[in-house]
CSV table of C-alpha atoms in Angstrom, one decimal:
chain,number,residue,atom,x,y,z
D,255,MET,CA,90.0,96.4,137.0
D,256,TYR,CA,88.6,98.5,139.4
D,257,PRO,CA,90.6,100.6,142.1
D,258,GLN,CA,89.3,98.3,144.9
D,259,GLN,CA,90.5,95.3,143.1
D,260,VAL,CA,94.3,96.9,142.4
D,261,HIS,CA,94.4,97.6,146.3
D,262,LYS,CA,93.7,93.8,147.1
D,263,TYR,CA,95.9,92.8,144.6
D,264,LEU,CA,98.5,95.4,146.2
D,265,SER,CA,97.9,94.0,149.9
D,266,VAL,CA,98.2,90.5,149.4
D,267,PHE,CA,101.1,90.5,147.1
D,268,PHE,CA,102.9,92.6,149.8
D,269,LYS,CA,102.0,90.7,152.3
D,270,GLU,CA,103.1,87.6,150.4
D,271,THR,CA,106.5,88.6,149.8
D,272,SER,CA,107.0,90.1,153.4
D,273,CYS,CA,107.1,93.5,153.3
D,274,GLN,CA,105.8,95.3,155.8
D,275,ILE,CA,102.7,97.3,155.3
D,276,LEU,CA,102.5,100.6,157.3
D,277,SER,CA,99.0,101.8,156.2
D,278,ASN,CA,96.3,100.4,154.2
D,279,HIS,CA,93.8,103.0,153.7
D,280,PRO,CA,91.0,102.0,151.5
D,281,ASP,CA,92.4,104.5,148.4
D,282,TYR,CA,96.5,103.9,149.1
D,283,ILE,CA,98.7,101.8,150.6
D,284,THR,CA,102.2,102.4,152.1
D,285,VAL,CA,104.7,100.0,152.5
D,286,GLN,CA,108.5,99.0,153.4
D,287,LEU,CA,110.3,97.1,150.9
D,288,THR,CA,112.6,94.1,151.5
D,289,ILE,CA,115.8,94.4,149.9
D,290,ASP,CA,115.1,91.4,147.4
D,291,MET,CA,111.8,92.8,146.3
D,292,ASP,CA,113.5,96.5,146.2
D,293,LYS,CA,115.7,94.4,143.8
D,294,LYS,CA,113.1,92.9,141.8
D,295,ILE,CA,110.8,95.7,141.4
D,296,MET,CA,112.6,98.8,142.2
D,297,ASN,CA,114.8,99.1,138.8
D,298,ARG,CA,118.0,100.5,140.5
D,299,PRO,CA,120.8,97.9,139.8
D,300,PHE,CA,123.7,100.9,140.0
D,301,TYR,CA,122.9,101.6,143.9
D,302,TRP,CA,122.3,97.9,144.7
D,303,ARG,CA,125.7,97.3,143.2
D,304,ASN,CA,127.5,99.9,144.5
D,305,ILE,CA,125.9,99.3,148.1
D,306,GLU,CA,127.4,95.6,147.6
D,307,SER,CA,130.5,96.8,146.5
D,308,THR,CA,131.2,99.1,149.0
D,309,GLY,CA,129.7,97.1,152.0
D,310,GLY,CA,127.3,100.2,152.6
D,311,VAL,CA,123.8,100.3,155.0
D,312,PRO,CA,121.1,99.1,152.5
D,313,ASN,CA,118.0,101.3,152.4
D,314,PRO,CA,115.2,99.7,150.4
D,315,ALA,CA,112.5,102.1,149.2
D,316,LEU,CA,109.6,103.0,151.2
D,317,LEU,CA,106.5,103.4,148.9
D,318,ASN,CA,103.2,105.1,149.2
D,319,LEU,CA,101.0,103.7,146.2
D,320,ILE,CA,98.1,105.7,145.5
D,321,THR,CA,94.9,103.2,144.3
D,322,ASP,CA,92.1,105.6,143.8
D,323,GLN,CA,93.3,109.5,143.2
D,324,ASN,CA,89.8,110.6,142.9
D,325,LYS,CA,88.7,110.2,146.7
D,326,LEU,CA,92.1,111.4,148.0
D,327,GLY,CA,93.0,115.0,148.9
D,328,ALA,CA,96.1,117.0,147.3
D,329,ASP,CA,97.6,116.5,150.5
D,330,VAL,CA,98.3,112.9,150.0
D,331,LYS,CA,101.5,112.1,147.9
D,332,GLY,CA,102.3,108.9,145.9
D,333,GLU,CA,102.9,107.0,143.0
D,334,VAL,CA,99.2,106.2,141.4
D,335,VAL,CA,98.6,102.4,140.2
D,336,HIS,CA,96.2,101.7,137.8
D,337,PHE,CA,95.7,99.2,135.1
D,338,GLY,CA,98.4,99.7,132.4
D,339,SER,CA,100.7,101.7,135.2
D,340,PRO,CA,104.0,100.5,134.4
D,341,ARG,CA,104.5,99.7,138.2
D,342,LEU,CA,101.3,97.3,138.2
D,343,ASN,CA,102.7,95.1,135.3
D,344,ARG,CA,106.0,94.9,137.0
D,345,LEU,CA,104.3,93.2,140.1
D,346,PHE,CA,102.5,91.0,137.6
D,347,GLN,CA,105.7,89.9,136.1
D,348,THR,CA,107.3,89.3,139.5
D,349,THR,CA,104.7,87.8,140.8
D,350,LYS,CA,105.0,85.4,137.4
D,351,GLU,CA,109.1,84.8,138.3
D,352,LEU,CA,108.4,83.9,141.7
D,353,GLY,CA,106.5,81.0,140.7
D,354,ALA,CA,103.4,80.4,138.7
D,355,PHE,CA,102.4,77.3,140.9
D,356,VAL,CA,103.2,76.4,144.8
D,357,LEU,CA,102.2,73.8,147.5
D,358,MET,CA,101.5,74.6,151.1
D,359,TYR,CA,100.2,73.5,154.4
D,360,GLU,CA,97.8,74.5,156.5
D,361,ARG,CA,100.1,74.6,160.1
D,362,VAL,CA,99.2,72.4,162.5
D,363,LEU,CA,100.3,72.1,166.2
D,364,GLY,CA,100.6,68.3,166.8
D,365,LYS,CA,98.7,67.5,170.1
D,366,GLY,CA,98.6,63.6,171.1
D,367,GLU,CA,99.0,60.6,168.4
D,368,ALA,CA,95.6,62.2,166.8
D,369,GLN,CA,96.3,62.8,163.1
D,370,THR,CA,94.7,66.1,161.8
D,371,ILE,CA,92.8,65.9,158.1
D,372,LEU,CA,94.1,68.2,156.0
D,373,THR,CA,91.5,68.5,152.3
D,374,PRO,CA,93.4,69.3,149.4
D,375,TRP,CA,91.9,72.4,147.2
D,376,LEU,CA,93.0,73.8,144.1
D,377,GLY,CA,93.6,77.7,144.2
D,378,VAL,CA,93.7,80.1,141.2
D,379,ASN,CA,93.9,83.7,140.5
D,380,TYR,CA,92.7,85.0,136.9
D,381,LYS,CA,93.3,87.8,134.9
D,382,VAL,CA,90.7,88.6,132.3
D,383,SER,CA,91.3,91.7,129.8
D,384,TYR,CA,88.9,93.1,127.3
D,385,TYR,CA,90.9,94.5,124.3
D,386,SER,CA,90.1,97.0,121.6
D,387,ASP,CA,90.7,100.6,121.2
D,388,GLN,CA,90.6,100.5,124.8
D,389,THR,CA,91.6,97.9,127.2
D,390,MET,CA,89.2,96.8,130.9
D,391,GLU,CA,91.0,94.4,132.9
D,392,MET,CA,89.4,92.5,136.1
D,393,LEU,CA,91.2,89.6,138.4
D,394,TYR,CA,89.0,86.9,139.8
D,395,SER,CA,90.3,84.6,142.5
D,396,PHE,CA,88.7,80.7,142.9
D,397,GLY,CA,89.2,77.9,144.6
D,398,ILE,CA,87.9,74.4,144.0
D,399,ASN,CA,87.6,71.7,146.6
D,400,LEU,CA,88.8,68.7,145.0
D,401,ILE,CA,87.2,66.6,147.3
D,402,THR,CA,84.0,68.1,147.5
D,403,GLY,CA,83.9,69.9,144.2
D,404,ILE,CA,82.7,73.0,145.9
D,405,VAL,CA,83.9,76.2,144.8
D,406,ARG,CA,84.9,79.3,146.6
D,407,GLU,CA,85.1,82.9,145.4
D,408,ASP,CA,87.6,85.4,146.3
D,409,PHE,CA,89.6,82.9,147.4
D,410,GLN,CA,93.0,84.3,147.4
D,411,GLU,CA,91.5,86.6,150.1
D,412,SER,CA,90.5,83.5,152.4
D,413,LEU,CA,93.8,82.4,152.2
D,414,HIS,CA,94.6,85.2,154.8
D,415,GLU,CA,93.1,83.5,157.5
D,416,VAL,CA,95.0,80.6,157.3
D,417,ASN,CA,98.5,80.0,158.8
D,418,LEU,CA,100.3,78.3,155.7
D,419,GLU,CA,103.5,76.8,155.4
D,420,THR,CA,105.1,75.0,152.8
D,421,TYR,CA,105.9,71.6,154.6
D,422,GLN,CA,103.3,69.5,156.2
D,423,SER,CA,103.0,69.7,159.6
D,424,LYS,CA,103.6,66.6,162.1
D,425,HIS,CA,100.2,64.4,162.8
D,426,THR,CA,98.6,65.7,159.6
D,427,PHE,CA,97.0,63.0,157.2
D,428,ASN,CA,95.9,64.6,153.5
D,429,LEU,CA,93.6,63.1,152.0
D,430,PRO,CA,93.9,62.4,148.3
D,431,PHE,CA,91.8,63.9,146.1
D,432,ILE,CA,88.6,62.6,144.3
D,433,ILE,CA,89.0,65.4,141.6
D,434,LYS,CA,92.0,65.7,139.7
D,435,PRO,CA,93.8,69.2,139.6
D,436,VAL,CA,93.8,69.2,135.9
D,437,ARG,CA,89.9,68.3,136.3
D,438,GLY,CA,89.4,71.1,138.8
D,439,LEU,CA,91.5,73.7,136.6
D,440,GLU,CA,88.8,72.8,133.9
D,441,ARG,CA,85.7,73.5,136.2
D,442,LEU,CA,87.3,76.9,136.9
D,443,ASP,CA,88.0,77.7,133.6
D,444,LYS,CA,84.6,76.7,133.0
D,445,ILE,CA,83.1,79.0,135.7
D,446,ILE,CA,85.6,82.1,133.8
D,447,GLU,CA,84.4,81.6,130.9
D,448,GLN,CA,80.5,82.0,131.9
D,449,ILE,CA,81.4,85.2,133.4
D,450,ILE,CA,82.7,86.6,130.1
D,451,GLU,CA,79.5,85.3,128.5
D,452,GLN,CA,77.5,86.8,130.8
D,453,ASP,CA,79.0,90.3,131.5
D,454,ASP,CA,77.9,93.2,129.1
D,455,HIS,CA,79.3,93.4,126.1
D,456,LEU,CA,78.5,96.7,125.4
D,457,TRP,CA,82.2,97.8,125.4
D,458,ALA,CA,82.3,95.6,122.0
D,459,GLU,CA,79.7,97.2,120.0
D,460,GLU,CA,81.0,100.4,121.3
D,461,ALA,CA,83.8,100.0,119.9
D,462,LYS,CA,82.7,98.2,116.4
D,463,GLY,CA,80.7,101.5,115.9
D,464,ARG,CA,84.0,103.6,116.6
D,465,TRP,CA,85.5,101.3,114.0
D,466,GLN,CA,82.8,101.9,111.3
D,467,LYS,CA,83.3,105.6,111.6
D,468,ASP,CA,86.8,105.9,111.5
D,469,GLN,CA,86.3,103.1,108.0
D,470,ASP,CA,83.7,106.0,106.8
D,471,ILE,CA,86.4,108.9,106.8
D,472,LEU,CA,88.8,106.5,105.2
D,473,GLU,CA,86.5,105.5,103.1
D,474,TYR,CA,85.7,109.1,102.0
D,475,PHE,CA,89.2,110.2,101.8
D,476,TYR,CA,89.6,107.9,99.1
D,477,GLU,CA,86.1,107.8,97.4
D,478,GLY,CA,86.1,107.6,93.3
D,479,MET,CA,89.8,106.2,93.0
D,480,GLU,CA,89.5,103.0,91.1
D,481,ASN,CA,93.1,102.0,92.1
D,482,LYS,CA,93.5,102.3,95.6
D,483,PRO,CA,97.0,102.8,96.9
D,484,GLU,CA,99.1,100.6,98.9
D,485,CYS,CA,98.5,102.7,102.2
D,486,TYR,CA,95.0,102.4,101.6
D,487,GLU,CA,95.0,98.8,102.9
D,488,MET,CA,97.8,99.6,105.4
D,489,GLU,CA,95.3,101.6,107.3
D,490,LYS,CA,92.1,99.7,106.6
D,491,GLN,CA,94.3,96.5,108.2
D,492,ALA,CA,95.6,99.2,111.4
D,493,MET,CA,91.9,100.2,112.1
D,494,LYS,CA,91.2,96.4,112.5
D,495,GLU,CA,94.0,95.6,114.5
D,496,GLN,CA,93.1,99.2,116.8
D,497,TYR,CA,89.5,98.4,116.9
D,498,GLU,CA,88.7,94.3,116.7
D,499,ALA,CA,87.3,93.2,119.9
D,500,ARG,CA,89.3,90.5,121.6
D,501,ILE,CA,89.0,88.8,125.1
D,502,LYS,CA,92.2,87.3,127.0
D,503,ILE,CA,91.9,85.1,129.7
D,504,GLU,CA,95.1,84.6,132.0
D,505,ILE,CA,96.4,82.6,134.5
D,506,ILE,CA,98.6,84.5,137.2
D,507,ASN,CA,99.1,81.8,139.5
D,508,GLY,CA,97.8,79.5,141.6
D,509,GLY,CA,98.6,76.8,144.1
D,510,LEU,CA,97.5,73.3,145.7
D,511,PHE,CA,96.3,74.3,149.2
D,512,TYR,CA,96.1,71.3,152.3
D,513,MET,CA,94.0,73.0,154.9
D,514,LYS,CA,91.9,71.6,157.8
C-alpha cells in the first residue's frame, strides 16, 4: 500500500466517523477525534474512566498523522502511519467493529408527487496482501450497478460526492436489482483475482531466491551428516514459513447503496 493510498484511507475513515479534519495536506492529515473515536483507537481507558467518574471536561485527542515522511521537512511533527504500523492496524480493526456491511440511501428532497428513482449499487473495499519474508498490501474499492452490471473503480471515493443517509427519503422508489448482490460480489471478486493475475510477481521470485540462498547455507552447515538432527528439519520448516509466497484477499467492508 502506497503512502497515497494510506492517506486516502485515513481521509475516508475520519470523515465517515464524523471526526473534524483540520488539515488535509497531501503528506499528512490533522484530525480532531470525537470522544467515541478517541475511546476506540487511542487505548487510554484509565483517562476516560477518570473523566467519567469525576465529571471532568473530556479532551479527545488531536492527531497529526504523517503518511509520507520523505516529502516533509523536519519542522512537521507527528505520528508516521504506514502499512503494518499499529495505528493503521487499529483503524482497520475499528472499521470491522463499526460494521462490515451498510445499507444507505441518497438523500432526496421531495417535490410534489413525482417519485425519484434510486438505483442499487454494491460497493466493496478490498485489501490484497502479498506475503513472503516481506509484505506488500494494496487497497481497492469497486462498485457494481446491480441493474446494468457497470463496474466503477474508486467507488468509495465517489461516495464523497453523494449525500447518503441510513433511511430512505420520501418520494423515492428503489429499483429492484436484476443482479443479486451475491452475484455482484462474485463479479467483483473475479476483478480482484484478474488484477492479481496481471500483477508483476517478481517479488515472489525474489523471495524464492532468498529462500534458496538461506537453504544453501543451511545445507553447508549440515553437509556430510548422514543423520541430521531434529533442529535441521525445524530450520527448514521455519524457512518455508518465512519465504513461501502467499496472497491474501480480504474484504474490509462493503454496502448496498441506492442512488440517483
